[in-house]
PDB file of C-alpha atoms and ligand atoms in Angstrom:
ATOM      1  CA  MET D   1      -2.732 -21.985 -10.206  1.00 51.00           C
ATOM      2  CA  LEU D   2      -4.966 -20.407  -7.426  1.00 60.00           C
ATOM      3  CA  GLN D   3      -3.569 -21.277  -3.999  1.00 61.00           C
ATOM      4  CA  GLN D   4      -6.642 -22.825  -2.448  1.00 55.00           C
ATOM      5  CA  TYR D   5      -7.099 -20.875   0.888  1.00 60.00           C
ATOM      6  CA  SER D   6     -10.392 -21.374   3.166  1.00 55.00           C
ATOM      7  CA  HIS D   7     -13.749 -21.538   1.651  1.00 58.00           C
ATOM      8  CA  SER D   8     -14.404 -17.871   3.648  1.00 85.00           C
ATOM      9  CA  HIS D   9     -10.779 -16.307   2.501  1.00 96.00           C
ATOM     10  CA  SER D  10     -10.198 -15.734   6.884  1.00 97.00           C
ATOM     11  CA  LEU D  11      -7.057 -16.406   7.667  1.00 98.00           C
ATOM     12  CA  SER D  12      -5.884 -19.468   9.183  1.00 97.00           C
ATOM     13  CA  GLU D  13      -5.084 -19.796  13.260  1.00 97.00           C
ATOM     14  CA  GLU D  14      -0.976 -20.015  11.764  1.00 98.00           C
ATOM     15  CA  GLU D  15      -1.244 -17.367   9.421  1.00 98.00           C
ATOM     16  CA  LEU D  16      -2.469 -14.878  11.886  1.00 98.00           C
ATOM     17  CA  PHE D  17      -0.114 -15.896  14.251  1.00 98.00           C
ATOM     18  CA  SER D  18       2.376 -15.064  12.164  1.00 98.00           C
ATOM     19  CA  TYR D  19       1.185 -12.089  11.267  1.00 98.00           C
ATOM     20  CA  ARG D  20       0.882 -10.949  14.805  1.00 98.00           C
ATOM     21  CA  GLU D  21       4.604 -12.123  15.586  1.00 98.00           C
ATOM     22  CA  HIS D  22       6.262 -10.594  12.126  1.00 98.00           C
ATOM     23  CA  GLY D  23       3.874  -7.809  11.360  1.00 98.00           C
ATOM     24  CA  TYR D  24       3.812  -8.967   8.127  1.00 98.00           C
ATOM     25  CA  LEU D  25       1.788 -12.064   6.290  1.00 98.00           C
ATOM     26  CA  ILE D  26       2.158 -12.939   2.398  1.00 98.00           C
ATOM     27  CA  ARG D  27      -0.492 -14.872   0.326  1.00 98.00           C
ATOM     28  CA  THR D  28       0.608 -16.048  -2.860  1.00 98.00           C
ATOM     29  CA  GLY D  29      -1.458 -16.918  -6.162  1.00 96.00           C
ATOM     30  CA  VAL D  30      -4.704 -15.116  -4.761  1.00 98.00           C
ATOM     31  CA  PHE D  31      -5.559 -13.105  -8.529  1.00 98.00           C
ATOM     32  CA  ALA D  32      -5.261 -15.561 -11.517  1.00 98.00           C
ATOM     33  CA  GLU D  33      -3.384 -14.153 -14.453  1.00 97.00           C
ATOM     34  CA  GLN D  34      -6.756 -13.133 -16.831  1.00 98.00           C
ATOM     35  CA  GLU D  35      -7.929 -11.091 -13.541  1.00 98.00           C
ATOM     36  CA  LEU D  36      -4.545  -9.614 -13.201  1.00 98.00           C
ATOM     37  CA  GLN D  37      -4.290  -8.569 -17.488  1.00 98.00           C
ATOM     38  CA  ASP D  38      -7.814  -6.745 -16.549  1.00 98.00           C
ATOM     39  CA  LEU D  39      -6.672  -5.253 -13.518  1.00 98.00           C
ATOM     40  CA  ARG D  40      -3.710  -3.736 -15.245  1.00 98.00           C
ATOM     41  CA  GLU D  41      -5.886  -2.132 -17.702  1.00 98.00           C
ATOM     42  CA  VAL D  42      -7.868  -0.563 -15.124  1.00 98.00           C
ATOM     43  CA  VAL D  43      -4.724   0.344 -13.289  1.00 98.00           C
ATOM     44  CA  GLU D  44      -3.279   2.289 -16.740  1.00 98.00           C
ATOM     45  CA  ALA D  45      -6.915   3.911 -17.519  1.00 98.00           C
ATOM     46  CA  ALA D  46      -6.820   4.782 -13.663  1.00 98.00           C
ATOM     47  CA  VAL D  47      -3.248   6.649 -13.971  1.00 98.00           C
ATOM     48  CA  SER D  48      -4.371   8.348 -17.425  1.00 98.00           C
ATOM     49  CA  ARG D  49      -7.219   9.446 -15.621  1.00 98.00           C
ATOM     50  CA  ALA D  50      -5.401  10.967 -12.459  1.00 98.00           C
ATOM     51  CA  HIS D  51      -2.850  12.803 -14.642  1.00 98.00           C
ATOM     52  CA  SER D  52      -5.122  14.319 -17.096  1.00 98.00           C
ATOM     53  CA  GLN D  53      -6.867  15.594 -13.941  1.00 98.00           C
ATOM     54  CA  THR D  54      -4.050  17.165 -12.530  1.00 98.00           C
ATOM     55  CA  ALA D  55      -4.073  20.010 -14.969  1.00 97.00           C
ATOM     56  CA  GLN D  56      -6.691  21.412 -13.215  1.00 97.00           C
ATOM     57  CA  GLY D  57      -5.257  20.694  -9.670  1.00 98.00           C
ATOM     58  CA  ASN D  58      -2.879  22.701  -6.995  1.00 98.00           C
ATOM     59  CA  THR D  59       1.051  21.690  -7.484  1.00 98.00           C
ATOM     60  CA  TYR D  60       3.532  21.929  -5.008  1.00 97.00           C
ATOM     61  CA  PHE D  61       6.981  20.988  -4.279  1.00 97.00           C
ATOM     62  CA  LEU D  62       8.546  19.041  -0.997  1.00 96.00           C
ATOM     63  CA  ASP D  63      12.121  18.624  -0.759  1.00 95.00           C
ATOM     64  CA  ASN D  64      11.741  19.364  -4.780  1.00 94.00           C
ATOM     65  CA  LYS D  65       9.520  16.342  -5.322  1.00 96.00           C
ATOM     66  CA  ARG D  66       5.866  17.450  -7.287  1.00 97.00           C
ATOM     67  CA  PHE D  67       2.891  16.740  -5.699  1.00 98.00           C
ATOM     68  CA  VAL D  68      -1.011  17.689  -7.261  1.00 98.00           C
ATOM     69  CA  ASP D  69      -3.952  17.672  -5.352  1.00 98.00           C
ATOM     70  CA  VAL D  70      -7.445  17.297  -6.987  1.00 98.00           C
ATOM     71  CA  GLY D  71     -10.122  17.616  -4.731  1.00 98.00           C
ATOM     72  CA  ASP D  72      -9.203  14.956  -2.091  1.00 98.00           C
ATOM     73  CA  MET D  73      -6.826  13.087  -4.212  1.00 98.00           C
ATOM     74  CA  THR D  74      -2.886  13.676  -3.688  1.00 98.00           C
ATOM     75  CA  VAL D  75      -0.832  12.657  -7.098  1.00 98.00           C
ATOM     76  CA  GLN D  76       3.053  12.163  -7.112  1.00 98.00           C
ATOM     77  CA  TYR D  77       5.161  12.440  -9.821  1.00 98.00           C
ATOM     78  CA  GLU D  78       8.902  10.783 -10.085  1.00 98.00           C
ATOM     79  CA  HIS D  79      11.473  13.073  -8.793  1.00 95.00           C
ATOM     80  CA  GLN D  80      13.515  13.610 -11.905  1.00 92.00           C
ATOM     81  CA  ALA D  81      13.190  17.270 -12.945  1.00 89.00           C
ATOM     82  CA  ASN D  82      10.028  17.696 -14.992  1.00 90.00           C
ATOM     83  CA  SER D  83       8.744  13.671 -14.609  1.00 96.00           C
ATOM     84  CA  ASP D  84       5.727  13.861 -15.962  1.00 96.00           C
ATOM     85  CA  THR D  85       5.541   9.727 -14.735  1.00 98.00           C
ATOM     86  CA  VAL D  86       2.970   9.375 -12.189  1.00 98.00           C
ATOM     87  CA  ARG D  87       4.066   7.163  -8.863  1.00 98.00           C
ATOM     88  CA  VAL D  88       1.481   7.700  -6.123  1.00 98.00           C
ATOM     89  CA  ILE D  89      -1.996   8.219  -6.578  1.00 98.00           C
ATOM     90  CA  GLU D  90      -4.180   8.573  -3.166  1.00 98.00           C
ATOM     91  CA  PRO D  91      -6.749   7.602  -3.162  1.00 98.00           C
ATOM     92  CA  VAL D  92      -7.611   5.739  -5.802  1.00 98.00           C
ATOM     93  CA  GLN D  93     -10.537   3.862  -5.822  1.00 98.00           C
ATOM     94  CA  HIS D  94     -13.009   6.698  -7.186  1.00 98.00           C
ATOM     95  CA  LEU D  95     -11.160   6.493 -10.372  1.00 98.00           C
ATOM     96  CA  HIS D  96     -12.181   3.178 -12.184  1.00 98.00           C
ATOM     97  CA  PRO D  97     -15.037   0.983 -11.192  1.00 98.00           C
ATOM     98  CA  GLY D  98     -13.023  -2.015 -11.389  1.00 98.00           C
ATOM     99  CA  LEU D  99     -10.541  -0.341  -8.140  1.00 98.00           C
ATOM    100  CA  GLU D 100     -14.198   0.105  -6.702  1.00 98.00           C
ATOM    101  CA  GLU D 101     -14.799  -3.436  -6.733  1.00 98.00           C
ATOM    102  CA  LEU D 102     -11.231  -4.488  -5.987  1.00 98.00           C
ATOM    103  CA  VAL D 103     -11.642  -2.521  -3.059  1.00 98.00           C
ATOM    104  CA  PHE D 104     -14.381  -4.780  -1.782  1.00 98.00           C
ATOM    105  CA  ASP D 105     -13.211  -8.283  -2.888  1.00 98.00           C
ATOM    106  CA  ARG D 106     -13.873 -10.580  -0.339  1.00 97.00           C
ATOM    107  CA  ARG D 107     -10.501 -12.637  -0.876  1.00 98.00           C
ATOM    108  CA  ILE D 108      -9.375  -8.856   0.178  1.00 98.00           C
ATOM    109  CA  VAL D 109     -11.615  -7.890   3.111  1.00 98.00           C
ATOM    110  CA  GLU D 110     -12.188 -11.519   4.988  1.00 97.00           C
ATOM    111  CA  PRO D 111      -8.475 -11.770   5.755  1.00 98.00           C
ATOM    112  CA  VAL D 112      -8.615  -8.169   7.129  1.00 98.00           C
ATOM    113  CA  LYS D 113     -11.572  -9.330   9.232  1.00 98.00           C
ATOM    114  CA  SER D 114      -9.559 -11.777  10.762  1.00 98.00           C
ATOM    115  CA  ILE D 115      -7.093  -9.275  11.628  1.00 98.00           C
ATOM    116  CA  LEU D 116      -9.476  -6.775  13.055  1.00 98.00           C
ATOM    117  CA  GLY D 117     -11.077  -9.359  14.789  1.00 97.00           C
ATOM    118  CA  THR D 118     -14.751  -7.580  13.809  1.00 96.00           C
ATOM    119  CA  GLU D 119     -17.477  -8.437  11.365  1.00 94.00           C
ATOM    120  CA  GLY D 120     -17.239  -4.796   9.593  1.00 97.00           C
ATOM    121  CA  VAL D 121     -15.120  -2.935   8.277  1.00 98.00           C
ATOM    122  CA  SER D 122     -14.532   0.455   5.989  1.00 98.00           C
ATOM    123  CA  ILE D 123     -11.896   2.102   4.645  1.00 98.00           C
ATOM    124  CA  TRP D 124      -8.959   4.186   5.570  1.00 98.00           C
ATOM    125  CA  THR D 125      -7.357   5.085   2.335  1.00 98.00           C
ATOM    126  CA  ASN D 126      -6.276   3.304  -0.801  1.00 98.00           C
ATOM    127  CA  LYS D 127      -3.012   4.148  -2.937  1.00 98.00           C
ATOM    128  CA  LEU D 128      -1.798   2.747  -6.322  1.00 98.00           C
ATOM    129  CA  ASN D 129       2.048   2.708  -6.202  1.00 98.00           C
ATOM    130  CA  LEU D 130       3.721   2.578  -9.821  1.00 98.00           C
ATOM    131  CA  LYS D 131       7.336   1.700 -10.176  1.00 97.00           C
ATOM    132  CA  ARG D 132       8.104   2.108 -14.163  1.00 98.00           C
ATOM    133  CA  GLY D 133      11.033   0.295 -15.259  1.00 96.00           C
ATOM    134  CA  ARG D 134      14.625   1.813 -14.703  1.00 95.00           C
ATOM    135  CA  GLU D 135      12.444   5.114 -13.664  1.00 95.00           C
ATOM    136  CA  GLY D 136      10.550   3.768 -10.216  1.00 97.00           C
ATOM    137  CA  SER D 137      11.948   5.455  -7.475  1.00 97.00           C
ATOM    138  CA  GLY D 138      12.394   3.298  -4.019  1.00 97.00           C
ATOM    139  CA  PHE D 139      10.575   4.632  -0.868  1.00 97.00           C
ATOM    140  CA  GLY D 140      12.262   5.261   2.225  1.00 97.00           C
ATOM    141  CA  TRP D 141      12.245   3.269   5.591  1.00 98.00           C
ATOM    142  CA  HIS D 142       9.249   4.594   7.385  1.00 98.00           C
ATOM    143  CA  GLN D 143       5.643   3.685   9.528  1.00 98.00           C
ATOM    144  CA  ASP D 144       2.478   4.488   8.573  1.00 98.00           C
ATOM    145  CA  SER D 145       1.462   4.956  12.257  1.00 97.00           C
ATOM    146  CA  PRO D 146       3.144   8.068  13.024  1.00 95.00           C
ATOM    147  CA  TYR D 147       1.760   9.483   9.357  1.00 95.00           C
ATOM    148  CA  TRP D 148      -1.807   8.541  10.369  1.00 97.00           C
ATOM    149  CA  VAL D 149      -1.879   9.330  13.935  1.00 96.00           C
ATOM    150  CA  HIS D 150      -2.780  12.616  13.233  1.00 95.00           C
ATOM    151  CA  ASP D 151      -5.825  12.043  11.529  1.00 97.00           C
ATOM    152  CA  SER D 152      -6.981   8.852  13.604  1.00 98.00           C
ATOM    153  CA  ASP D 153      -7.377   7.688  17.138  1.00 97.00           C
ATOM    154  CA  HIS D 154      -7.546   4.098  16.615  1.00 98.00           C
ATOM    155  CA  VAL D 155      -4.212   3.785  14.366  1.00 98.00           C
ATOM    156  CA  ASP D 156      -2.962   0.292  15.930  1.00 98.00           C
ATOM    157  CA  LEU D 157      -6.052  -0.934  13.666  1.00 98.00           C
ATOM    158  CA  LEU D 158      -5.402   0.041  10.464  1.00 98.00           C
ATOM    159  CA  PRO D 159      -3.994  -3.372   8.197  1.00 98.00           C
ATOM    160  CA  ASN D 160      -2.495  -2.681   4.621  1.00 98.00           C
ATOM    161  CA  VAL D 161      -2.761  -4.943   2.142  1.00 98.00           C
ATOM    162  CA  TYR D 162      -0.913  -4.734  -0.775  1.00 98.00           C
ATOM    163  CA  LEU D 163      -1.554  -6.327  -4.253  1.00 98.00           C
ATOM    164  CA  ALA D 164       0.973  -7.124  -6.791  1.00 98.00           C
ATOM    165  CA  PHE D 165       0.152  -6.359 -10.285  1.00 98.00           C
ATOM    166  CA  ASP D 166       3.546  -7.543 -11.405  1.00 98.00           C
ATOM    167  CA  ASP D 167       6.000 -10.287 -10.134  1.00 98.00           C
ATOM    168  CA  ALA D 168       7.515  -8.239  -7.739  1.00 98.00           C
ATOM    169  CA  THR D 169      11.392  -8.852  -6.802  1.00 98.00           C
ATOM    170  CA  ARG D 170      14.700  -7.771  -5.640  1.00 98.00           C
ATOM    171  CA  GLU D 171      15.386  -6.342  -9.196  1.00 98.00           C
ATOM    172  CA  ASN D 172      12.259  -4.498  -9.838  1.00 98.00           C
ATOM    173  CA  GLY D 173      11.647  -2.661  -6.179  1.00 98.00           C
ATOM    174  CA  CYS D 174       9.623  -5.177  -4.090  1.00 98.00           C
ATOM    175  CA  LEU D 175       8.471  -4.062  -0.597  1.00 98.00           C
ATOM    176  CA  LYS D 176      10.526  -4.940   2.087  1.00 98.00           C
ATOM    177  CA  VAL D 177       9.287  -5.184   6.069  1.00 98.00           C
ATOM    178  CA  ILE D 178      11.687  -4.819   8.953  1.00 98.00           C
ATOM    179  CA  ASP D 179      10.564  -8.138  10.686  1.00 98.00           C
ATOM    180  CA  ARG D 180       8.818  -7.618  14.174  1.00 98.00           C
ATOM    181  CA  SER D 181       9.315  -3.828  14.120  1.00 98.00           C
ATOM    182  CA  HIS D 182       5.702  -3.526  14.579  1.00 98.00           C
ATOM    183  CA  LEU D 183       5.870  -4.521  18.116  1.00 98.00           C
ATOM    184  CA  ARG D 184       7.510  -1.635  19.134  1.00 97.00           C
ATOM    185  CA  GLY D 185       4.606   1.089  18.299  1.00 96.00           C
ATOM    186  CA  CYS D 186       5.450   4.307  16.977  1.00 97.00           C
ATOM    187  CA  LEU D 187       8.959   4.875  16.769  1.00 97.00           C
ATOM    188  CA  PRO D 188      10.506   8.447  15.919  1.00 96.00           C
ATOM    189  CA  GLY D 189      11.289  10.202  12.672  1.00 97.00           C
ATOM    190  CA  THR D 190      14.460  11.627  11.461  1.00 95.00           C
ATOM    191  CA  SER D 191      15.492  15.341  11.752  1.00 90.00           C
ATOM    192  CA  ASP D 192      17.552  15.817   9.052  1.00 91.00           C
ATOM    193  CA  GLY D 193      15.926  19.213   8.175  1.00 92.00           C
ATOM    194  CA  THR D 194      14.316  18.145   5.228  1.00 95.00           C
ATOM    195  CA  GLN D 195      10.305  18.831   4.854  1.00 95.00           C
ATOM    196  CA  LEU D 196       9.716  15.141   4.534  1.00 93.00           C
ATOM    197  CA  GLY D 197      12.409  13.979   6.750  1.00 93.00           C
ATOM    198  CA  GLY D 198      10.170  13.435   9.892  1.00 92.00           C
ATOM    199  CA  PHE D 199       7.985  10.560   8.098  1.00 94.00           C
ATOM    200  CA  PHE D 200      11.105   8.243   8.002  1.00 97.00           C
ATOM    201  CA  THR D 201      11.847   6.041  10.924  1.00 98.00           C
ATOM    202  CA  ASP D 202      15.405   7.143  12.793  1.00 97.00           C
ATOM    203  CA  PRO D 203      17.757   4.735  11.642  1.00 97.00           C
ATOM    204  CA  GLY D 204      19.330   4.227  15.069  1.00 97.00           C
ATOM    205  CA  CYS D 205      15.811   2.861  16.020  1.00 97.00           C
ATOM    206  CA  PHE D 206      15.860  -0.561  13.928  1.00 98.00           C
ATOM    207  CA  GLU D 207      18.662  -2.976  12.135  1.00 98.00           C
ATOM    208  CA  GLU D 208      18.292  -2.619   8.458  1.00 98.00           C
ATOM    209  CA  SER D 209      19.612  -6.420   8.562  1.00 98.00           C
ATOM    210  CA  ASP D 210      16.141  -7.414  10.047  1.00 98.00           C
ATOM    211  CA  GLU D 211      14.224  -6.735   6.606  1.00 98.00           C
ATOM    212  CA  VAL D 212      12.820  -9.311   4.946  1.00 98.00           C
ATOM    213  CA  LEU D 213      11.980  -8.528   1.095  1.00 98.00           C
ATOM    214  CA  MET D 214       8.263  -9.535   0.054  1.00 98.00           C
ATOM    215  CA  GLU D 215       9.414 -11.025  -3.282  1.00 98.00           C
ATOM    216  CA  ALA D 216       6.355 -12.855  -4.570  1.00 98.00           C
ATOM    217  CA  PRO D 217       4.549 -13.380  -7.885  1.00 98.00           C
ATOM    218  CA  ALA D 218       1.872 -11.042  -9.664  1.00 98.00           C
ATOM    219  CA  GLY D 219      -1.421 -11.826  -7.978  1.00 98.00           C
ATOM    220  CA  SER D 220      -0.156 -11.875  -4.416  1.00 98.00           C
ATOM    221  CA  LEU D 221      -1.283 -10.291  -1.110  1.00 98.00           C
ATOM    222  CA  VAL D 222       1.067  -9.054   1.422  1.00 98.00           C
ATOM    223  CA  PHE D 223      -0.786  -8.131   4.303  1.00 98.00           C
ATOM    224  CA  PHE D 224       1.191  -5.699   6.989  1.00 98.00           C
ATOM    225  CA  ASP D 225       0.916  -3.873   9.775  1.00 98.00           C
ATOM    226  CA  PRO D 226       0.380   0.198  10.727  1.00 98.00           C
ATOM    227  CA  HIS D 227       3.294   0.194  12.748  1.00 98.00           C
ATOM    228  CA  SER D 228       5.579  -2.237  10.245  1.00 98.00           C
ATOM    229  CA  ILE D 229       8.634  -0.278   9.365  1.00 98.00           C
ATOM    230  CA  HIS D 230       8.859  -0.852   5.378  1.00 98.00           C
ATOM    231  CA  GLY D 231      10.301   0.713   2.620  1.00 98.00           C
ATOM    232  CA  SER D 232      11.558  -0.267  -1.248  1.00 98.00           C
ATOM    233  CA  ALA D 233      14.247   0.299  -3.446  1.00 98.00           C
ATOM    234  CA  PRO D 234      14.088   1.688  -6.665  1.00 98.00           C
ATOM    235  CA  ASN D 235      13.279  -0.506  -9.586  1.00 98.00           C
ATOM    236  CA  GLU D 236      16.711  -1.406 -11.227  1.00 97.00           C
ATOM    237  CA  SER D 237      14.881  -3.349 -13.898  1.00 98.00           C
ATOM    238  CA  ASP D 238      13.297  -2.727 -17.312  1.00 97.00           C
ATOM    239  CA  LEU D 239      10.295  -4.385 -15.903  1.00 97.00           C
ATOM    240  CA  PRO D 240       7.360  -2.309 -14.215  1.00 97.00           C
ATOM    241  CA  ARG D 241       6.403  -2.887 -10.462  1.00 98.00           C
ATOM    242  CA  ARG D 242       2.450  -1.650 -10.272  1.00 98.00           C
ATOM    243  CA  ALA D 243       0.915  -2.696  -6.830  1.00 98.00           C
ATOM    244  CA  ILE D 244      -2.063  -0.839  -4.784  1.00 98.00           C
ATOM    245  CA  VAL D 245      -1.901  -0.558  -1.317  1.00 98.00           C
ATOM    246  CA  MET D 246      -5.328  -0.681   0.637  1.00 98.00           C
ATOM    247  CA  THR D 247      -5.915   0.381   3.762  1.00 99.00           C
ATOM    248  CA  TYR D 248      -9.199  -0.822   6.522  1.00 98.00           C
ATOM    249  CA  GLN D 249     -10.433  -0.113   9.875  1.00 98.00           C
ATOM    250  CA  PRO D 250     -13.407  -1.107  11.852  1.00 98.00           C
ATOM    251  CA  ALA D 251     -16.540  -0.310  10.097  1.00 98.00           C
ATOM    252  CA  GLY D 252     -18.056   3.281  10.701  1.00 98.00           C
ATOM    253  CA  PHE D 253     -15.015   5.642  10.433  1.00 98.00           C
ATOM    254  CA  PRO D 254     -14.345   7.997   7.838  1.00 98.00           C
ATOM    255  CA  MET D 255     -11.819   8.008   4.963  1.00 98.00           C
ATOM    256  CA  LEU D 256      -8.401   9.550   5.706  1.00 98.00           C
ATOM    257  CA  LYS D 257      -8.705  11.879   2.902  1.00 97.00           C
ATOM    258  CA  THR D 258     -11.963  12.034   1.836  1.00 98.00           C
ATOM    259  CA  GLY D 259     -14.312  12.075   5.319  1.00 98.00           C
ATOM    260  CA  LYS D 260     -16.460  10.285   4.138  1.00 98.00           C
ATOM    261  CA  ILE D 261     -17.756   6.935   5.767  1.00 98.00           C
ATOM    262  CA  CYS D 262     -17.159   4.297   3.056  1.00 98.00           C
ATOM    263  CA  ASN D 263     -17.942   0.669   4.932  1.00 98.00           C
ATOM    264  CA  VAL D 264     -17.302  -2.451   3.303  1.00 97.00           C
ATOM    265  CA  PRO D 265     -20.833  -4.567   2.004  1.00 94.00           C
ATOM    266  CA  VAL D 266     -21.314  -7.353   4.339  1.00 88.00           C
TER     267      VAL D 266
HETATM  268  O1  AKG Z 301       5.140   0.296  -2.711  1.00 66.97           O
HETATM  269  C1  AKG Z 301       6.531   0.250  -1.988  1.00 66.97           C
HETATM  270  O2  AKG Z 301       7.098  -0.276  -2.510  1.00 66.97           O
HETATM  271  C2  AKG Z 301       6.365   1.411  -0.723  1.00 66.97           C
HETATM  272  C3  AKG Z 301       4.957   1.709  -0.298  1.00 66.97           C
HETATM  273  C4  AKG Z 301       4.895   2.212   0.928  1.00 66.97           C
HETATM  274  O3  AKG Z 301       5.621   2.381   1.595  1.00 66.97           O
HETATM  275  C5  AKG Z 301       3.473   3.274   1.310  1.00 66.97           C
HETATM  276  O4  AKG Z 301       2.656   3.038   0.473  1.00 66.97           O
HETATM  277  O5  AKG Z 301       3.235   3.473   2.696  1.00 66.97           O
END
């Protein structure tokens, strides 16, 4: 059953207030089951396409984790040695017309306009985060803003929208957000000597007990702030936990990896 949000899909005043206070907002029931079935097929087609393209890509390892760059796209693999299971693809919209359509969907973009307070919006980046049953690894606590601050001078204006293609539960490693952590700007990373350690938020800067689980049925959207500390546990269930995270910005700015401007049609 689809929730009845306002006709324009804009956020209500209460929703916007809550997003600003906590750094996240969940809207359930935005996409219907039939749409989700189609979208899951689109996702799997995109994953197959990305994986086959990696044969022509540039492979490298960071902290023993395999990454492959193919043009402007990066494909990350699961961390077990020799795993061929795709974990993350970024950016992803170019891989399938169904994804091109999705990133412009009014149900996603209109709330982003409410958050940004602007009529014109463009795409910053988007990624598929795929946690296969029993195999999908977790994401350490981090903010996106320190990662993006070198490529954007408006890092406060890069809201994320997470769309759950599958039910997201504690067991399958749902997204988790540290409540109100977005209010503290860019926080320092860890300095544990690893290559990727600097991307993870110094654990001395927040209380893990402030975590909020973004448990939500398939078809839900989670909006979260670029400064919100977030992460997720591994998938301990037999069920997949597939999602796309779409990040927007005011109109007229180039995308993170492609450097091309991708304005959302008004
Ligand atoms: O998909 C997840 O569980 C975490 C996503 C995330 O941390 C990210 O994409 O930055």
